[in-house]
Short mmCIF file of C-alpha atoms in Angstrom, two decimals:
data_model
loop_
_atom_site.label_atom_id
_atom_site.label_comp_id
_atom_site.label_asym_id
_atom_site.label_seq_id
_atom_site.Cartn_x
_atom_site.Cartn_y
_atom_site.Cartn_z
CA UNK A 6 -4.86 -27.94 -10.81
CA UNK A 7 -3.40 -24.32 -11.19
CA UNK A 8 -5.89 -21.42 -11.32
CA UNK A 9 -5.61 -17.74 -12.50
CA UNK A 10 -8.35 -14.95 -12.16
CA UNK A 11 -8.31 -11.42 -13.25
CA UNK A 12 -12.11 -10.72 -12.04
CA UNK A 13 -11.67 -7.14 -14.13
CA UNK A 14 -11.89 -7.90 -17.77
CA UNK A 15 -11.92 -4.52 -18.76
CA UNK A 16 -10.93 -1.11 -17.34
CA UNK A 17 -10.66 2.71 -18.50
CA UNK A 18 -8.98 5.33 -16.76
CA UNK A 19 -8.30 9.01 -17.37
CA UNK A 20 -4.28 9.75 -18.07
CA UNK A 21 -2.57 10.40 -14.88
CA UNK A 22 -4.81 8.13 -12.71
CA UNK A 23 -3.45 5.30 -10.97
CA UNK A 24 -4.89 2.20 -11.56
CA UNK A 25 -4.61 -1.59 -9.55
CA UNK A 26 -4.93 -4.95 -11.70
CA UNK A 27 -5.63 -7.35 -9.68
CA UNK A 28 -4.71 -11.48 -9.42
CA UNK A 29 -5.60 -14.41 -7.32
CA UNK A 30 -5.00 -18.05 -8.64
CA UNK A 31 -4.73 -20.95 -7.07
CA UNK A 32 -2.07 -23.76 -6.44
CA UNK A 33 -0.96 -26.81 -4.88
CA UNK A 34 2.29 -26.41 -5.03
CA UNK A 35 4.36 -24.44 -2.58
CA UNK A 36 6.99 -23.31 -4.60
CA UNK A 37 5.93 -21.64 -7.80
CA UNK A 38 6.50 -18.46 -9.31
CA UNK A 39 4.08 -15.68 -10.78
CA UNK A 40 4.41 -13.05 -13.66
CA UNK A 41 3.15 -10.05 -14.82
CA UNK A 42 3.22 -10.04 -19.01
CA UNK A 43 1.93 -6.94 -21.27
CA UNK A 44 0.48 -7.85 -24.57
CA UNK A 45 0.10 -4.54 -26.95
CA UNK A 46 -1.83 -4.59 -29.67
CA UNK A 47 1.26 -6.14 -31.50
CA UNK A 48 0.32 -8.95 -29.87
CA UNK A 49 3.88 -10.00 -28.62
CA UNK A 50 3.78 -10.85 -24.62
CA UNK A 51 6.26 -8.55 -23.16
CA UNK A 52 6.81 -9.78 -19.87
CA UNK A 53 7.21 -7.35 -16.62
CA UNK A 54 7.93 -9.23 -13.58
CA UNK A 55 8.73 -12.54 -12.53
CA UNK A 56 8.11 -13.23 -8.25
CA UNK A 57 8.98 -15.97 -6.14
CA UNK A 58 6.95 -17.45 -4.06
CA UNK A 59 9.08 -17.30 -1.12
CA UNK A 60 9.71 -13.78 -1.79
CA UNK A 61 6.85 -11.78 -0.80
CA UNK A 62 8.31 -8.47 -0.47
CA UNK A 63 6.56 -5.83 -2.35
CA UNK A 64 8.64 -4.25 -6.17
CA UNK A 65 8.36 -1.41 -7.98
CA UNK A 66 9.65 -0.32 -11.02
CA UNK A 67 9.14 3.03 -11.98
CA UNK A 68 5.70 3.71 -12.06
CA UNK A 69 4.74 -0.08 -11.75
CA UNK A 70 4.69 -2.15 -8.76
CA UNK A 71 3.28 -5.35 -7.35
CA UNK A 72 2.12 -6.26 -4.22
CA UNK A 73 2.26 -10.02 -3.38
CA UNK A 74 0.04 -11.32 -0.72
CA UNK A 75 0.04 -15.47 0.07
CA UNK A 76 -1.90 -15.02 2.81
CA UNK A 77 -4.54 -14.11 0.01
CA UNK A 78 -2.94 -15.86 -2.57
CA UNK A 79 -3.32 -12.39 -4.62
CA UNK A 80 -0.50 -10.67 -7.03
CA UNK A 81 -2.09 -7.15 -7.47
CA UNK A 82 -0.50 -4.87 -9.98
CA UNK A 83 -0.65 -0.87 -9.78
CA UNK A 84 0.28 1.70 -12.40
CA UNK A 85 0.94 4.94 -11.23
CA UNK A 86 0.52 8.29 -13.53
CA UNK A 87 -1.18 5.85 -16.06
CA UNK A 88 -0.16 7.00 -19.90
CA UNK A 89 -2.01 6.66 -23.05
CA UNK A 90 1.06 4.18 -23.53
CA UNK A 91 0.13 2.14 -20.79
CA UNK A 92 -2.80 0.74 -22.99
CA UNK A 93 -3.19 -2.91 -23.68
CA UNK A 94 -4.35 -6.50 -22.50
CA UNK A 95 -2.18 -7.25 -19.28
CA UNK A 96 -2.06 -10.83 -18.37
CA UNK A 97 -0.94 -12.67 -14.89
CA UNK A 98 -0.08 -16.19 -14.65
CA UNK A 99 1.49 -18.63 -12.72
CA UNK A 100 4.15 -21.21 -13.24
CA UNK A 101 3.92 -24.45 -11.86
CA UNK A 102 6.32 -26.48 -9.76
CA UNK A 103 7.84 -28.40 -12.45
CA UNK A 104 8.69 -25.40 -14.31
CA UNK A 105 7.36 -26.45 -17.74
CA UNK A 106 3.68 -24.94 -17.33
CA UNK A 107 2.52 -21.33 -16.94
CA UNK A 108 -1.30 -21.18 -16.59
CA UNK A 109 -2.29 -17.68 -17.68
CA UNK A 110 -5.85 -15.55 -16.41
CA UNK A 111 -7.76 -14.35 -18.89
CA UNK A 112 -6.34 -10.65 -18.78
CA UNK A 113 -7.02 -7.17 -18.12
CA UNK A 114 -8.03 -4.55 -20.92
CA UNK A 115 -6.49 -1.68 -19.72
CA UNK A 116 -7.41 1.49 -22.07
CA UNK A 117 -5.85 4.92 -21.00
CA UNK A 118 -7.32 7.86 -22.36
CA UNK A 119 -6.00 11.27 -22.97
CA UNK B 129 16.90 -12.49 -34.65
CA UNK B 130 17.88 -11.35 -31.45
CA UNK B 131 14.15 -13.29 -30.06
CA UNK B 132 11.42 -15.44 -30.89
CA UNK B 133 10.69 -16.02 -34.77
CA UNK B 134 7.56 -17.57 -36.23
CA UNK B 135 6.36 -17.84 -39.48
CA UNK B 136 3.88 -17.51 -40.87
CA UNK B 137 2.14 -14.30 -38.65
CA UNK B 138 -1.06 -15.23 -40.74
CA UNK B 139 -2.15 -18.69 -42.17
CA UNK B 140 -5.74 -18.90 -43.06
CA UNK B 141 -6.69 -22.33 -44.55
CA UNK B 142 -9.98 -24.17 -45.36
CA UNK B 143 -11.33 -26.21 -43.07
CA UNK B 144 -9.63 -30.43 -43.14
CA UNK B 145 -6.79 -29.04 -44.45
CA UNK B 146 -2.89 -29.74 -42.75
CA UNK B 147 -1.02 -27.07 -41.46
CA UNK B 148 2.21 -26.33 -40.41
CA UNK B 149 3.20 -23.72 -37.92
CA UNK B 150 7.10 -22.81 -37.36
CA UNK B 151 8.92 -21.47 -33.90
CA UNK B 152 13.00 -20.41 -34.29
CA UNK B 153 13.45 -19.99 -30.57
CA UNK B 154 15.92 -17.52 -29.04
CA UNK B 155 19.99 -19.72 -29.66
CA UNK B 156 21.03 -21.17 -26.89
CA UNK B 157 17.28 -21.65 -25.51
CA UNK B 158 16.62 -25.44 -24.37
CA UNK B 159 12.97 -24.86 -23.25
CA UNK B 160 10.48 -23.93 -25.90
CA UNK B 161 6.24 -23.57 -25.25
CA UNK B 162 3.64 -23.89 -27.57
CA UNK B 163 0.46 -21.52 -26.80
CA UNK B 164 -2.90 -21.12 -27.94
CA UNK B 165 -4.89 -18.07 -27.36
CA UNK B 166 -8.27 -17.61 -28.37
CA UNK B 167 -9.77 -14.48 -28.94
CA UNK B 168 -10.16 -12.30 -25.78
CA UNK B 169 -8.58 -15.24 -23.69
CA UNK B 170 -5.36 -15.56 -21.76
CA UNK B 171 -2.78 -17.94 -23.22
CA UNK B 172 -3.39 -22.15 -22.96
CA UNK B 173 -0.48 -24.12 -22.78
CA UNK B 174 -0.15 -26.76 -25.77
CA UNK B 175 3.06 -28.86 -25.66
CA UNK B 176 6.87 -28.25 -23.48
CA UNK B 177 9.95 -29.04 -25.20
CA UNK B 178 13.41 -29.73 -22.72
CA UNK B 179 15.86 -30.26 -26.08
CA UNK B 180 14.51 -32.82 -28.53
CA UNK B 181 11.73 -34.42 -26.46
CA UNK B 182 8.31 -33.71 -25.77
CA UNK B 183 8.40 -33.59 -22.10
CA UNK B 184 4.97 -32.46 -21.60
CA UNK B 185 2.11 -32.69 -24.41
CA UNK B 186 -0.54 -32.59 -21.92
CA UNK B 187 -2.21 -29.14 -23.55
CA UNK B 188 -2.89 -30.09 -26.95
CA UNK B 189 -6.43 -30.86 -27.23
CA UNK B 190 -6.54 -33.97 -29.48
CA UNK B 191 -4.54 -36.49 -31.97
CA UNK B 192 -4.65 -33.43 -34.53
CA UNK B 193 -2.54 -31.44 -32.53
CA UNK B 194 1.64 -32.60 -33.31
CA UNK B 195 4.83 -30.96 -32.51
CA UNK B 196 8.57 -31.69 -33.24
CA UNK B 197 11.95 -30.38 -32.82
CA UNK B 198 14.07 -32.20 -34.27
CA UNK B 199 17.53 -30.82 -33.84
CA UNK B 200 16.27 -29.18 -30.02
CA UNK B 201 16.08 -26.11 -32.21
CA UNK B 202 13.16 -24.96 -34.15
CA UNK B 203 9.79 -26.61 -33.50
CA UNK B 204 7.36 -27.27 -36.17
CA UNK B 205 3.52 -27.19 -34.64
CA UNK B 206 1.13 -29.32 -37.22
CA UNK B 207 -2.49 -29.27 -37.29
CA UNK B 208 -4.29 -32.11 -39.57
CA UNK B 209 -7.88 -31.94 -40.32
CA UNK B 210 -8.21 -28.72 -39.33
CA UNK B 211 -11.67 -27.30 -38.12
CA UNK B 212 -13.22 -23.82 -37.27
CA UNK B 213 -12.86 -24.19 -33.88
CA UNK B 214 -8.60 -24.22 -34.20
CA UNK B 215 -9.17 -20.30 -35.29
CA UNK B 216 -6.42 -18.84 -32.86
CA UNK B 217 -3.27 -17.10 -32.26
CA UNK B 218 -0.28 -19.85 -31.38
CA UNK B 219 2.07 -18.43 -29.11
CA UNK B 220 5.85 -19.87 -28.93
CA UNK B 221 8.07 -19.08 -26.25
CA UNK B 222 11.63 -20.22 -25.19
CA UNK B 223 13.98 -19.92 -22.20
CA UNK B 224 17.26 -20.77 -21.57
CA UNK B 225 16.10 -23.54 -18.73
CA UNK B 226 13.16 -24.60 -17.27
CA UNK B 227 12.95 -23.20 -14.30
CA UNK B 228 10.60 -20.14 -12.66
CA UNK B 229 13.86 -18.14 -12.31
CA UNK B 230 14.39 -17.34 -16.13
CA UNK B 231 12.68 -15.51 -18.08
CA UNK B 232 10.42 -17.00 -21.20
CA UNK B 233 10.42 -14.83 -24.17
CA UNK B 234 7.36 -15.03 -26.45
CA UNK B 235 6.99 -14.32 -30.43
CA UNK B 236 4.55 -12.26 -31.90
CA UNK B 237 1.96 -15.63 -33.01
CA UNK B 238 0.96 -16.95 -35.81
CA UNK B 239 -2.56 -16.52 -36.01
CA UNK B 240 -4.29 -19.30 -37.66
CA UNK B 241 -8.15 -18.43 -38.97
CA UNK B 242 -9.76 -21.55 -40.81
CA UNK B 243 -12.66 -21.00 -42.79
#
């Protein structure tokens, strides 16, 4: 069985500070593949990064990036300069083997305040 | 559309009633994923589609739950005798195959609140 925790259910942070989200889940397999997915109020998932697990080398993107550690089984995410824009429910979640399941954590609150 | 339609965004019905939820995935998309998410939850996966078939139902939670797609195009999600405790935002995605190195794109819900 696949597993996804995001121990912080909630966090608030001044504008400008950097802030980490962090992931660990759990898996069998070993090849799968884990994402990053925003979800504004909208409510539309907007996804952000898709990494391989064979590919643990470290992305960023602007002011996001993602550090991927197997030896942890952990997928942190850190935004830099956070902005007010930055606000909203930010999910990880892996997908399986197979390819037809992606087991999602139960998501960060991220609110950024001016 | 240029992604994911579905219709209605809000259905609120009385409780044993039948519902029918609709997903128009992105053309061209052979995978499509139903979602549920429950209020201040992550996403739980419901049904796969690969085309026409079901090729994983393993996520809905009972007999009540059905899906369909027909033509391998739009996907119909139907909920009979519904109860309180189906109260949720379904989530459809689609991608273009079903593998980890394309990208699913999601629609804004339909959120479903039975009273």
């Amino acid at each position: 069985a696949q597993k996804v925790t995001q121990a912080q259910t909630e966090i608030s942070v001044v504008e400008k500070e950097d802030v980490t989200l962090d992931c660990v889940y759990e898996t069998r397999d070993t090849t799968y593949y884990l994402f990053w997915y925003k979800q504004p109020p909208s409510g539309e998932l907007v996804f952000l990064i898709r990494r391989n697990s064979f590919d643990e080398q470290n992305e960023i993107s602007g002011r996001y990036s993602w550090n991927f550690q197997k030896s942890t089984s952990s997928f942190n995410f850190t935004i830099t300069a956070s902005q007010v824009v930055d606000s909203a429910v930010y999910f990880c979640a892996l997908l399986n083997n197979a390819g037809n399941m992606l087991t999602f954590g139960g998501g960060t609150r991220l609110m950024v305040k001016p | 559309g240029a992604g994911v339609s579905q219709t209605p965004s809000n259905k609120v019905t009385e409780k044993g009633k039948y519902v029918e939820l609709r997903c128009d995935p992105i053309s061209g998309h052979t995978a499509l994923y139903w979602y549920r998410q429950s209020l201040g939850q992550g996403p739980e996966f419901l049904i796969y589609f690969q085309g026409t078939g079901a090729a994983d139902d393993s996520g809905l939670p009972n007999d009540r739950f059905f899906a369909v797609r027909p033509e391998g195009s739009v996907s119909t999600l139907k909920i009979q005798r519904t109860e309180r405790g189906d109260s949720a935002v379904y989530l459809c995605a689609s991608s273009l195959t079903m593998t980890g190195d394309t990208e699913a794109f999601f629609g804004q819900g339909t959120r479903l609140t039975v009273v």
